[in-house]
Amino acid sequence: MDIITKMTKDTIKPALASGFKDYLPDEMIPRQKMLDTIRAVFERFGYAPLDTPGLEKEEILTGGDPDFKMNIFKARINESGEDMALRFDLTVPLARVMAGNPELKKPFRRYQIGKVWRGERPQAGRYREFVQCDADIVGAKSMLADAEIIAIIYTAMKDLGIKNFEIRINNRKILNNLYAIADFDKEKTNMVLRAMDKKDKQGWQKVEEELKNEGLSDKSISLIKEFTSKSETDDPELNEIASYLDAMDIPRSAWKIDLSVARGLGYYTGTVFETILTDLPSIGSVCSGGRYDGLTARFGGDSLPATGTSFGIDRLYAALSELGLVNATASIAKVIVLNFDEQSLPKCLSVSSSLRNNNISVELYQGSETSLTGQLTYAVKKGFSAAVIIGADEVDKNTVQIKNLKTKEQNEISDSDVITEIYKII
Amino acid sequence: MDIITKMTKDTIKPALASGFKDYLPDEMIPRQKMLDTIRAVFERFGYAPLDTPGLEKEEILTGGDPDFKMNIFKARINESGEDMALRFDLTVPLARVMAGNPELKKPFRRYQIGKVWRGERPQAGRYREFVQCDADIVGAKSMLADAEIIAIIYTAMKDLGIKNFEIRINNRKILNNLYAIADFDKEKTNMVLRAMDKKDKQGWQKVEEELKNEGLSDKSISLIKEFTSKSETDDPELNEIASYLDAMDIPRSAWKIDLSVARGLGYYTGTVFETILTDLPSIGSVCSGGRYDGLTARFGGDSLPATGTSFGIDRLYAALSELGLVNATASIAKVIVLNFDEQSLPKCLSVSSSLRNNNISVELYQGSETSLTGQLTYAVKKGFSAAVIIGADEVDKNTVQIKNLKTKEQNEISDSDVITEIYKII
């Protein structure tokens, strides 16, 4: 609110740009709660907040690659000045921070929750702006770091109230040898991995079709399918991770080794993982990541080992809604103090203050309903737990009426008991 | 972490664009705490979170005004497509949301914490990207709404630990008549108010100079000074606010009516206020706002009354630092579990998990120091409160060593007492 705006008489259509979305309170309240839950888990594991700008020099984001094909958002001031672009993820900025601040103690654990932008064509449910929620540990080579990231995912899923999920773990080094095992051209490895990544959402048949189109023989395809169906391996890195997960008391039912997990991306160098909600497999992975030991090298100096994860906030929110774990509500406060009698307003204000001083969220009614009934209807509709009612009688007697809006029970209590009584209801 | 990046061999300088800033953990941890404190106050008053995009159609932000002079950031995809711009505040987007969602129940209370961008020339301490932290109530005409916003400011200042502050309150309607009282050309009103707004940071002498340069007579200047030095008024709106603040038990020492408060901005239509830290007056207002009853009219339909406030996060952070109210720390966790003995690692992992399950933040040491002493030095430097030490002896005896890193006291305790003992220290 501190910019001089000169307003014109022409009215402007209050429309959003295509591919962008508002989060109104009924959606934002549970969404914020979900983000707070994940953030609390990050902090419990010792991951500290980092904030980097929404805009960066374009070459930082693209890696200076002339072939860079991604649709990034360019941004500039008044047609002049530096070329900047909006970040498309939080991992490249982390790599820049690590390279630019060599004094940061390693391993460096950070989380970041922030908006990112993609200049893609908008599709149903796919936005040009969305929130990423990442935790990464940079500078730790040991598989202990990968196990810690997997433990974070496990804990976050539990804390979000999700009962049935499965963290599927693999190692890219195993898949990098797939060409030898399945007898195809080594050059085709990245293509094969990208195709395999579509397995969960589109099914194996689709993957097979794609591999066939790319010229792989039936035998190769069959060998790929056979090899990646195994859920056991003697891979020392995966076995090490397994032993750490056991030591952290993470139940075997929550994760498994799955040689078909590829993650389509080019930069993974070791562990990769994805998280499937077993009640909603079609939604795809809600949380994925892995080890990427090369990214900081873009900015010179020594390449730092790194591993991390990103929570798919929009998919997670959709999943929580579908699982009935979202309480949509338009009210952030639990208690409403009604306000229908001018004479009683000072006491309404005083009671509101004293509730807030006791850490209770309170809305003082300021709408256009002037009757008790009208205000109570509003209170029920907006989802408050309790209403405080104060009229002339209550002012005289040093009491208030408290109505439990779920049970409809109403009690008159003395002023000194308000806090205790409200705590009982909310 | 889910974008395909093709990396080049050329290294890129890890530099930020000019006017942008990273917040590394030692700064971001207390900054985040400050934002959380303010957010909790907003929620305690029943203000719900709203999120709007960082990018909007350009005409939404500029109001379609061809004279619009502000340096906004333009953004577009691949040189084609719609013209968009980065938001420069959170108030214009709020006005768009209100106009575009007429079904939203009024009064609508929302808070929003988010980045905004200004294409200004960077100056010392002035960035092109910064965070705004706003609370507004839309659709309430009554002075009760203004009083509620002032109560939010009061509560936030207290909760931030600031002892000496003063909320200065005025009403633009009084100042709009200043031209008649002080005998100057009515057209010069906005200029006079903008000049007056510089009083706190630059002093009255500077204001007088500016008014003189703009052609005001000595007599007018003297009348302006005389009128705005009064701290009493019979203005009914200010008196109404005062009565509500009293009813909310907000002490008179925390606020005063100050007829010199102008706020330079054009869109205020009633109450205006600013907040000065009396120990650091030169820093200027850390929290300001007021009533702006016309903004939604930009988007057609009925104009909605609105009042709100914006916390100056960067100034507040600087002030809290100067007042010694910021604990700079590079560690988000209070407890570190050391890790110098491979045989004991499983127990270290298990103890870490059990602490975290009890809501205690724990970092498991993963650095390069292999000795106990080296790891303890790291733990002290990074500001942990307690270290958990587990070696072969402790594994055998079902105990752990807990070192209080402030008092240097170390105790061996049985496994079952770890949680209790740690709670005592942190």
mmCIF file of N, CA and C in Angstrom, chain A residues 184-296:
data_model
loop_
_atom_site.group_PDB
_atom_site.id
_atom_site.type_symbol
_atom_site.label_atom_id
_atom_site.label_comp_id
_atom_site.label_asym_id
_atom_site.label_seq_id
_atom_site.Cartn_x
_atom_site.Cartn_y
_atom_site.Cartn_z
ATOM 1 N N PHE A 184 20.967 -52.529 -25.795
ATOM 2 C CA PHE A 184 20.599 -51.479 -26.747
ATOM 3 C C PHE A 184 21.729 -50.459 -26.822
ATOM 4 N N ASP A 185 21.627 -49.535 -27.761
ATOM 5 C CA ASP A 185 22.665 -48.547 -27.997
ATOM 6 C C ASP A 185 22.803 -47.601 -26.783
ATOM 7 N N LYS A 186 24.003 -47.506 -26.242
ATOM 8 C CA LYS A 186 24.253 -46.705 -25.037
ATOM 9 C C LYS A 186 23.698 -45.278 -25.159
ATOM 10 N N GLU A 187 23.809 -44.745 -26.365
ATOM 11 C CA GLU A 187 23.349 -43.367 -26.621
ATOM 12 C C GLU A 187 21.866 -43.184 -26.310
ATOM 13 N N LYS A 188 21.155 -44.293 -26.336
ATOM 14 C CA LYS A 188 19.701 -44.209 -26.157
ATOM 15 C C LYS A 188 19.290 -44.237 -24.681
ATOM 16 N N THR A 189 20.286 -44.289 -23.789
ATOM 17 C CA THR A 189 19.980 -44.445 -22.361
ATOM 18 C C THR A 189 19.018 -43.368 -21.841
ATOM 19 N N ASN A 190 19.334 -42.085 -22.117
ATOM 20 C CA ASN A 190 18.480 -41.021 -21.588
ATOM 21 C C ASN A 190 17.047 -41.122 -22.097
ATOM 22 N N MET A 191 16.924 -41.460 -23.377
ATOM 23 C CA MET A 191 15.594 -41.616 -23.955
ATOM 24 C C MET A 191 14.839 -42.741 -23.260
ATOM 25 N N VAL A 192 15.540 -43.866 -23.035
ATOM 26 C CA VAL A 192 14.900 -45.018 -22.374
ATOM 27 C C VAL A 192 14.438 -44.629 -20.965
ATOM 28 N N LEU A 193 15.297 -43.897 -20.232
ATOM 29 C CA LEU A 193 14.931 -43.522 -18.858
ATOM 30 C C LEU A 193 13.733 -42.573 -18.854
ATOM 31 N N ARG A 194 13.727 -41.633 -19.811
ATOM 32 C CA ARG A 194 12.592 -40.701 -19.874
ATOM 33 C C ARG A 194 11.292 -41.443 -20.183
ATOM 34 N N ALA A 195 11.408 -42.440 -21.066
ATOM 35 C CA ALA A 195 10.214 -43.237 -21.394
ATOM 36 C C ALA A 195 9.739 -44.005 -20.155
ATOM 37 N N MET A 196 10.694 -44.620 -19.438
ATOM 38 C CA MET A 196 10.343 -45.405 -18.249
ATOM 39 C C MET A 196 9.662 -44.558 -17.178
ATOM 40 N N ASP A 197 10.021 -43.290 -17.136
ATOM 41 C CA ASP A 197 9.469 -42.399 -16.121
ATOM 42 C C ASP A 197 7.952 -42.220 -16.279
ATOM 43 N N LYS A 198 7.443 -42.560 -17.467
ATOM 44 C CA LYS A 198 6.003 -42.380 -17.715
ATOM 45 C C LYS A 198 5.177 -43.592 -17.280
ATOM 46 N N LYS A 199 5.886 -44.624 -16.845
ATOM 47 C CA LYS A 199 5.239 -45.887 -16.475
ATOM 48 C C LYS A 199 4.071 -45.709 -15.501
ATOM 49 N N ASP A 200 4.296 -44.929 -14.410
ATOM 50 C CA ASP A 200 3.256 -44.848 -13.384
ATOM 51 C C ASP A 200 1.984 -44.193 -13.887
ATOM 52 N N LYS A 201 2.166 -43.091 -14.609
ATOM 53 C CA LYS A 201 0.985 -42.354 -15.027
ATOM 54 C C LYS A 201 0.334 -42.940 -16.276
ATOM 55 N N GLN A 202 1.165 -43.568 -17.163
ATOM 56 C CA GLN A 202 0.591 -44.023 -18.437
ATOM 57 C C GLN A 202 0.626 -45.530 -18.645
ATOM 58 N N GLY A 203 1.302 -46.217 -17.750
ATOM 59 C CA GLY A 203 1.312 -47.679 -17.845
ATOM 60 C C GLY A 203 2.459 -48.211 -18.700
ATOM 61 N N TRP A 204 2.796 -49.496 -18.477
ATOM 62 C CA TRP A 204 3.921 -50.118 -19.179
ATOM 63 C C TRP A 204 3.696 -50.211 -20.685
ATOM 64 N N GLN A 205 2.446 -50.412 -21.064
ATOM 65 C CA GLN A 205 2.156 -50.584 -22.487
ATOM 66 C C GLN A 205 2.601 -49.348 -23.282
ATOM 67 N N LYS A 206 2.316 -48.200 -22.716
ATOM 68 C CA LYS A 206 2.686 -46.932 -23.331
ATOM 69 C C LYS A 206 4.210 -46.808 -23.447
ATOM 70 N N VAL A 207 4.894 -47.245 -22.383
ATOM 71 C CA VAL A 207 6.363 -47.195 -22.393
ATOM 72 C C VAL A 207 6.890 -48.099 -23.507
ATOM 73 N N GLU A 208 6.332 -49.298 -23.586
ATOM 74 C CA GLU A 208 6.775 -50.262 -24.613
ATOM 75 C C GLU A 208 6.594 -49.700 -26.014
ATOM 76 N N GLU A 209 5.418 -49.096 -26.229
ATOM 77 C CA GLU A 209 5.160 -48.469 -27.534
ATOM 78 C C GLU A 209 6.233 -47.450 -27.881
ATOM 79 N N GLU A 210 6.508 -46.588 -26.871
ATOM 80 C CA GLU A 210 7.474 -45.517 -27.106
ATOM 81 C C GLU A 210 8.857 -46.080 -27.422
ATOM 82 N N LEU A 211 9.248 -47.107 -26.671
ATOM 83 C CA LEU A 211 10.573 -47.702 -26.894
ATOM 84 C C LEU A 211 10.642 -48.339 -28.291
ATOM 85 N N LYS A 212 9.550 -48.956 -28.676
ATOM 86 C CA LYS A 212 9.481 -49.580 -30.005
ATOM 87 C C LYS A 212 9.631 -48.519 -31.099
ATOM 88 N N ASN A 213 8.898 -47.420 -30.922
ATOM 89 C CA ASN A 213 8.989 -46.309 -31.875
ATOM 90 C C ASN A 213 10.405 -45.758 -31.978
ATOM 91 N N GLU A 214 11.119 -45.835 -30.874
ATOM 92 C CA GLU A 214 12.482 -45.308 -30.864
ATOM 93 C C GLU A 214 13.475 -46.336 -31.400
ATOM 94 N N GLY A 215 12.974 -47.461 -31.835
ATOM 95 C CA GLY A 215 13.824 -48.418 -32.533
ATOM 96 C C GLY A 215 14.407 -49.533 -31.668
ATOM 97 N N LEU A 216 13.930 -49.676 -30.436
ATOM 98 C CA LEU A 216 14.444 -50.773 -29.613
ATOM 99 C C LEU A 216 13.807 -52.095 -30.040
ATOM 100 N N SER A 217 14.584 -53.140 -29.958
ATOM 101 C CA SER A 217 14.074 -54.452 -30.360
ATOM 102 C C SER A 217 13.143 -55.002 -29.282
ATOM 103 N N ASP A 218 12.280 -55.930 -29.693
ATOM 104 C CA ASP A 218 11.382 -56.579 -28.728
ATOM 105 C C ASP A 218 12.173 -57.221 -27.595
ATOM 106 N N LYS A 219 13.307 -57.794 -27.967
ATOM 107 C CA LYS A 219 14.114 -58.481 -26.952
ATOM 108 C C LYS A 219 14.628 -57.476 -25.919
ATOM 109 N N SER A 220 15.129 -56.334 -26.413
ATOM 110 C CA SER A 220 15.620 -55.298 -25.497
ATOM 111 C C SER A 220 14.512 -54.844 -24.560
ATOM 112 N N ILE A 221 13.359 -54.591 -25.149
ATOM 113 C CA ILE A 221 12.239 -54.105 -24.342
ATOM 114 C C ILE A 221 11.869 -55.124 -23.274
ATOM 115 N N SER A 222 11.857 -56.354 -23.668
ATOM 116 C CA SER A 222 11.522 -57.412 -22.718
ATOM 117 C C SER A 222 12.583 -57.513 -21.618
ATOM 118 N N LEU A 223 13.853 -57.362 -21.995
ATOM 119 C CA LEU A 223 14.929 -57.415 -20.988
ATOM 120 C C LEU A 223 14.837 -56.219 -20.028
ATOM 121 N N ILE A 224 14.492 -55.046 -20.581
ATOM 122 C CA ILE A 224 14.331 -53.855 -19.725
ATOM 123 C C ILE A 224 13.232 -54.106 -18.711
ATOM 124 N N LYS A 225 12.116 -54.644 -19.226
ATOM 125 C CA LYS A 225 10.979 -54.884 -18.338
ATOM 126 C C LYS A 225 11.339 -55.906 -17.252
ATOM 127 N N GLU A 226 12.014 -56.947 -17.678
ATOM 128 C CA GLU A 226 12.393 -57.994 -16.726
ATOM 129 C C GLU A 226 13.336 -57.443 -15.654
ATOM 130 N N PHE A 227 14.376 -56.733 -16.116
ATOM 131 C CA PHE A 227 15.372 -56.236 -15.160
ATOM 132 C C PHE A 227 14.748 -55.261 -14.164
ATOM 133 N N THR A 228 13.935 -54.324 -14.684
ATOM 134 C CA THR A 228 13.403 -53.285 -13.812
ATOM 135 C C THR A 228 12.234 -53.767 -12.960
ATOM 136 N N SER A 229 11.794 -55.000 -13.175
ATOM 137 C CA SER A 229 10.740 -55.536 -12.307
ATOM 138 C C SER A 229 11.295 -56.108 -11.015
ATOM 139 N N LYS A 230 12.608 -56.280 -10.977
ATOM 140 C CA LYS A 230 13.220 -56.830 -9.763
ATOM 141 C C LYS A 230 13.118 -55.833 -8.616
ATOM 142 N N SER A 231 12.882 -56.329 -7.443
ATOM 143 C CA SER A 231 12.841 -55.410 -6.307
ATOM 144 C C SER A 231 13.960 -55.744 -5.320
ATOM 145 N N GLU A 232 14.905 -56.558 -5.799
ATOM 146 C CA GLU A 232 16.075 -56.800 -4.959
ATOM 147 C C GLU A 232 17.326 -56.497 -5.755
ATOM 148 N N THR A 233 18.355 -56.104 -5.019
ATOM 149 C CA THR A 233 19.600 -55.769 -5.687
ATOM 150 C C THR A 233 20.727 -55.938 -4.690
ATOM 151 N N ASP A 234 21.917 -56.153 -5.220
ATOM 152 C CA ASP A 234 23.061 -56.192 -4.313
ATOM 153 C C ASP A 234 23.838 -54.881 -4.408
ATOM 154 N N ASP A 235 23.181 -53.826 -4.935
ATOM 155 C CA ASP A 235 23.865 -52.546 -5.068
ATOM 156 C C ASP A 235 24.296 -52.032 -3.693
ATOM 157 N N PRO A 236 25.606 -51.766 -3.509
ATOM 158 C CA PRO A 236 26.080 -51.389 -2.167
ATOM 159 C C PRO A 236 25.480 -50.062 -1.683
ATOM 160 N N GLU A 237 25.269 -49.108 -2.588
ATOM 161 C CA GLU A 237 24.708 -47.824 -2.149
ATOM 162 C C GLU A 237 23.271 -47.984 -1.655
ATOM 163 N N LEU A 238 22.489 -48.750 -2.396
ATOM 164 C CA LEU A 238 21.107 -48.967 -1.963
ATOM 165 C C LEU A 238 21.057 -49.749 -0.657
ATOM 166 N N ASN A 239 21.958 -50.720 -0.522
ATOM 167 C CA ASN A 239 21.986 -51.482 0.729
ATOM 168 C C ASN A 239 22.382 -50.605 1.914
ATOM 169 N N GLU A 240 23.288 -49.677 1.667
ATOM 170 C CA GLU A 240 23.701 -48.767 2.737
ATOM 171 C C GLU A 240 22.504 -47.899 3.168
ATOM 172 N N ILE A 241 21.799 -47.355 2.178
ATOM 173 C CA ILE A 241 20.616 -46.545 2.495
ATOM 174 C C ILE A 241 19.619 -47.363 3.309
ATOM 175 N N ALA A 242 19.401 -48.604 2.878
ATOM 176 C CA ALA A 242 18.443 -49.463 3.587
ATOM 177 C C ALA A 242 18.828 -49.621 5.056
ATOM 178 N N SER A 243 20.128 -49.802 5.309
ATOM 179 C CA SER A 243 20.536 -50.003 6.706
ATOM 180 C C SER A 243 20.288 -48.733 7.526
ATOM 181 N N TYR A 244 20.493 -47.558 6.926
ATOM 182 C CA TYR A 244 20.234 -46.310 7.661
ATOM 183 C C TYR A 244 18.745 -46.111 7.921
ATOM 184 N N LEU A 245 17.932 -46.459 6.925
ATOM 185 C CA LEU A 245 16.481 -46.304 7.117
ATOM 186 C C LEU A 245 16.001 -47.208 8.248
ATOM 187 N N ASP A 246 16.551 -48.426 8.296
ATOM 188 C CA ASP A 246 16.202 -49.324 9.403
ATOM 189 C C ASP A 246 16.608 -48.715 10.738
ATOM 190 N N ALA A 247 17.816 -48.168 10.785
ATOM 191 C CA ALA A 247 18.303 -47.595 12.045
ATOM 192 C C ALA A 247 17.458 -46.401 12.473
ATOM 193 N N MET A 248 16.874 -45.696 11.496
ATOM 194 C CA MET A 248 16.015 -44.558 11.840
ATOM 195 C C MET A 248 14.584 -44.988 12.143
ATOM 196 N N ASP A 249 14.372 -46.306 12.236
ATOM 197 C CA ASP A 249 13.054 -46.848 12.574
ATOM 198 C C ASP A 249 11.988 -46.500 11.538
ATOM 199 N N ILE A 250 12.396 -46.439 10.286
ATOM 200 C CA ILE A 250 11.414 -46.211 9.232
ATOM 201 C C ILE A 250 10.948 -47.570 8.737
ATOM 202 N N PRO A 251 9.666 -47.856 8.871
ATOM 203 C CA PRO A 251 9.202 -49.226 8.593
ATOM 204 C C PRO A 251 9.391 -49.615 7.140
ATOM 205 N N ARG A 252 9.722 -50.847 6.928
ATOM 206 C CA ARG A 252 9.919 -51.396 5.575
ATOM 207 C C ARG A 252 8.663 -51.251 4.708
ATOM 208 N N SER A 253 7.513 -51.181 5.357
ATOM 209 C CA SER A 253 6.268 -51.043 4.580
ATOM 210 C C SER A 253 6.158 -49.679 3.882
ATOM 211 N N ALA A 254 6.963 -48.707 4.316
ATOM 212 C CA ALA A 254 6.848 -47.352 3.771
ATOM 213 C C ALA A 254 7.723 -47.131 2.545
ATOM 214 N N TRP A 255 8.645 -48.040 2.284
ATOM 215 C CA TRP A 255 9.546 -47.817 1.151
ATOM 216 C C TRP A 255 9.947 -49.150 0.531
ATOM 217 N N LYS A 256 10.417 -49.082 -0.696
ATOM 218 C CA LYS A 256 10.973 -50.299 -1.295
ATOM 219 C C LYS A 256 11.978 -49.930 -2.388
ATOM 220 N N ILE A 257 12.867 -50.852 -2.631
ATOM 221 C CA ILE A 257 13.775 -50.681 -3.750
ATOM 222 C C ILE A 257 13.030 -51.095 -5.010
ATOM 223 N N ASP A 258 13.083 -50.220 -6.016
ATOM 224 C CA ASP A 258 12.303 -50.460 -7.237
ATOM 225 C C ASP A 258 13.174 -50.044 -8.421
ATOM 226 N N LEU A 259 13.693 -51.050 -9.122
ATOM 227 C CA LEU A 259 14.657 -50.776 -10.190
ATOM 228 C C LEU A 259 14.025 -50.100 -11.403
ATOM 229 N N SER A 260 12.697 -49.909 -11.376
ATOM 230 C CA SER A 260 12.051 -49.238 -12.513
ATOM 231 C C SER A 260 11.964 -47.728 -12.319
ATOM 232 N N VAL A 261 12.363 -47.235 -11.145
ATOM 233 C CA VAL A 261 12.308 -45.780 -10.915
ATOM 234 C C VAL A 261 13.467 -45.124 -11.641
ATOM 235 N N ALA A 262 13.151 -44.260 -12.596
ATOM 236 C CA ALA A 262 14.213 -43.667 -13.419
ATOM 237 C C ALA A 262 14.349 -42.166 -13.177
ATOM 238 N N ARG A 263 13.242 -41.466 -12.940
ATOM 239 C CA ARG A 263 13.211 -40.006 -12.971
ATOM 240 C C ARG A 263 13.785 -39.549 -14.318
ATOM 241 N N GLY A 264 13.010 -38.816 -15.055
ATOM 242 C CA GLY A 264 13.405 -38.485 -16.423
ATOM 243 C C GLY A 264 14.595 -37.548 -16.564
ATOM 244 N N LEU A 265 14.995 -36.924 -15.497
ATOM 245 C CA LEU A 265 15.901 -35.784 -15.634
ATOM 246 C C LEU A 265 17.352 -36.161 -15.826
ATOM 247 N N GLY A 266 18.046 -35.310 -16.533
ATOM 248 C CA GLY A 266 19.419 -35.577 -16.911
ATOM 249 C C GLY A 266 20.427 -35.454 -15.791
ATOM 250 N N TYR A 267 20.118 -34.645 -14.767
ATOM 251 C CA TYR A 267 21.216 -34.319 -13.841
ATOM 252 C C TYR A 267 21.404 -35.283 -12.678
ATOM 253 N N TYR A 268 20.554 -36.290 -12.528
ATOM 254 C CA TYR A 268 20.734 -37.218 -11.410
ATOM 255 C C TYR A 268 21.951 -38.112 -11.628
ATOM 256 N N THR A 269 22.697 -38.323 -10.556
ATOM 257 C CA THR A 269 23.935 -39.102 -10.678
ATOM 258 C C THR A 269 23.974 -40.325 -9.767
ATOM 259 N N GLY A 270 22.990 -40.467 -8.868
ATOM 260 C CA GLY A 270 23.031 -41.599 -7.924
ATOM 261 C C GLY A 270 21.617 -41.981 -7.532
ATOM 262 N N THR A 271 21.374 -41.968 -6.229
ATOM 263 C CA THR A 271 20.049 -42.303 -5.710
ATOM 264 C C THR A 271 18.957 -41.499 -6.419
ATOM 265 N N VAL A 272 17.871 -42.145 -6.750
ATOM 266 C CA VAL A 272 16.658 -41.436 -7.210
ATOM 267 C C VAL A 272 15.475 -42.051 -6.466
ATOM 268 N N PHE A 273 14.452 -41.245 -6.240
ATOM 269 C CA PHE A 273 13.277 -41.783 -5.543
ATOM 270 C C PHE A 273 12.037 -41.004 -5.930
ATOM 271 N N GLU A 274 10.914 -41.658 -5.714
ATOM 272 C CA GLU A 274 9.623 -41.024 -5.955
ATOM 273 C C GLU A 274 8.640 -41.592 -4.947
ATOM 274 N N THR A 275 7.560 -40.853 -4.704
ATOM 275 C CA THR A 275 6.615 -41.262 -3.673
ATOM 276 C C THR A 275 5.228 -41.377 -4.279
ATOM 277 N N ILE A 276 4.676 -42.554 -4.131
ATOM 278 C CA ILE A 276 3.361 -42.846 -4.707
ATOM 279 C C ILE A 276 2.357 -42.981 -3.567
ATOM 280 N N LEU A 277 1.185 -42.399 -3.737
ATOM 281 C CA LEU A 277 0.119 -42.631 -2.773
ATOM 282 C C LEU A 277 -0.617 -43.880 -3.243
ATOM 283 N N THR A 278 -0.557 -44.945 -2.453
ATOM 284 C CA THR A 278 -1.075 -46.224 -2.944
ATOM 285 C C THR A 278 -2.599 -46.204 -3.111
ATOM 286 N N ASP A 279 -3.280 -45.267 -2.460
ATOM 287 C CA ASP A 279 -4.721 -45.120 -2.693
ATOM 288 C C ASP A 279 -5.028 -44.326 -3.966
ATOM 289 N N LEU A 280 -4.067 -43.602 -4.455
ATOM 290 C CA LEU A 280 -4.278 -42.739 -5.626
ATOM 291 C C LEU A 280 -3.077 -42.829 -6.572
ATOM 292 N N PRO A 281 -2.761 -44.038 -7.081
ATOM 293 C CA PRO A 281 -1.529 -44.177 -7.880
ATOM 294 C C PRO A 281 -1.539 -43.328 -9.148
ATOM 295 N N SER A 282 -2.725 -43.067 -9.694
ATOM 296 C CA SER A 282 -2.791 -42.368 -10.989
ATOM 297 C C SER A 282 -2.330 -40.924 -10.897
ATOM 298 N N ILE A 283 -2.272 -40.394 -9.667
ATOM 299 C CA ILE A 283 -1.869 -39.000 -9.500
ATOM 300 C C ILE A 283 -0.358 -38.835 -9.768
ATOM 301 N N GLY A 284 0.359 -39.953 -9.782
ATOM 302 C CA GLY A 284 1.806 -39.882 -10.025
ATOM 303 C C GLY A 284 2.561 -39.589 -8.739
ATOM 304 N N SER A 285 3.845 -39.336 -8.873
ATOM 305 C CA SER A 285 4.695 -39.103 -7.701
ATOM 306 C C SER A 285 4.393 -37.739 -7.086
ATOM 307 N N VAL A 286 4.179 -37.707 -5.771
ATOM 308 C CA VAL A 286 3.908 -36.441 -5.083
ATOM 309 C C VAL A 286 5.174 -35.837 -4.471
ATOM 310 N N CYS A 287 6.240 -36.600 -4.500
ATOM 311 C CA CYS A 287 7.465 -36.109 -3.886
ATOM 312 C C CYS A 287 8.616 -36.912 -4.464
ATOM 313 N N SER A 288 9.532 -36.248 -5.130
ATOM 314 C CA SER A 288 10.596 -37.005 -5.766
ATOM 315 C C SER A 288 11.918 -36.266 -5.602
ATOM 316 N N GLY A 289 12.971 -36.910 -6.052
ATOM 317 C CA GLY A 289 14.276 -36.269 -5.943
ATOM 318 C C GLY A 289 15.383 -37.263 -6.135
ATOM 319 N N GLY A 290 16.553 -36.884 -5.667
ATOM 320 C CA GLY A 290 17.689 -37.765 -5.817
ATOM 321 C C GLY A 290 18.999 -37.013 -5.687
ATOM 322 N N ARG A 291 20.050 -37.732 -6.018
ATOM 323 C CA ARG A 291 21.397 -37.184 -5.886
ATOM 324 C C ARG A 291 21.848 -36.581 -7.213
ATOM 325 N N TYR A 292 22.359 -35.365 -7.145
ATOM 326 C CA TYR A 292 22.832 -34.681 -8.353
ATOM 327 C C TYR A 292 24.183 -34.054 -8.009
ATOM 328 N N ASP A 293 25.250 -34.777 -8.276
ATOM 329 C CA ASP A 293 26.560 -34.360 -7.790
ATOM 330 C C ASP A 293 27.279 -33.379 -8.693
ATOM 331 N N GLY A 294 26.641 -32.950 -9.791
ATOM 332 C CA GLY A 294 27.403 -32.117 -10.723
ATOM 333 C C GLY A 294 26.954 -30.672 -10.872
ATOM 334 N N LEU A 295 25.813 -30.292 -10.298
ATOM 335 C CA LEU A 295 25.198 -29.028 -10.694
ATOM 336 C C LEU A 295 26.021 -27.784 -10.387
ATOM 337 N N THR A 296 26.708 -27.769 -9.245
ATOM 338 C CA THR A 296 27.460 -26.557 -8.912
ATOM 339 C C THR A 296 28.600 -26.300 -9.885
#
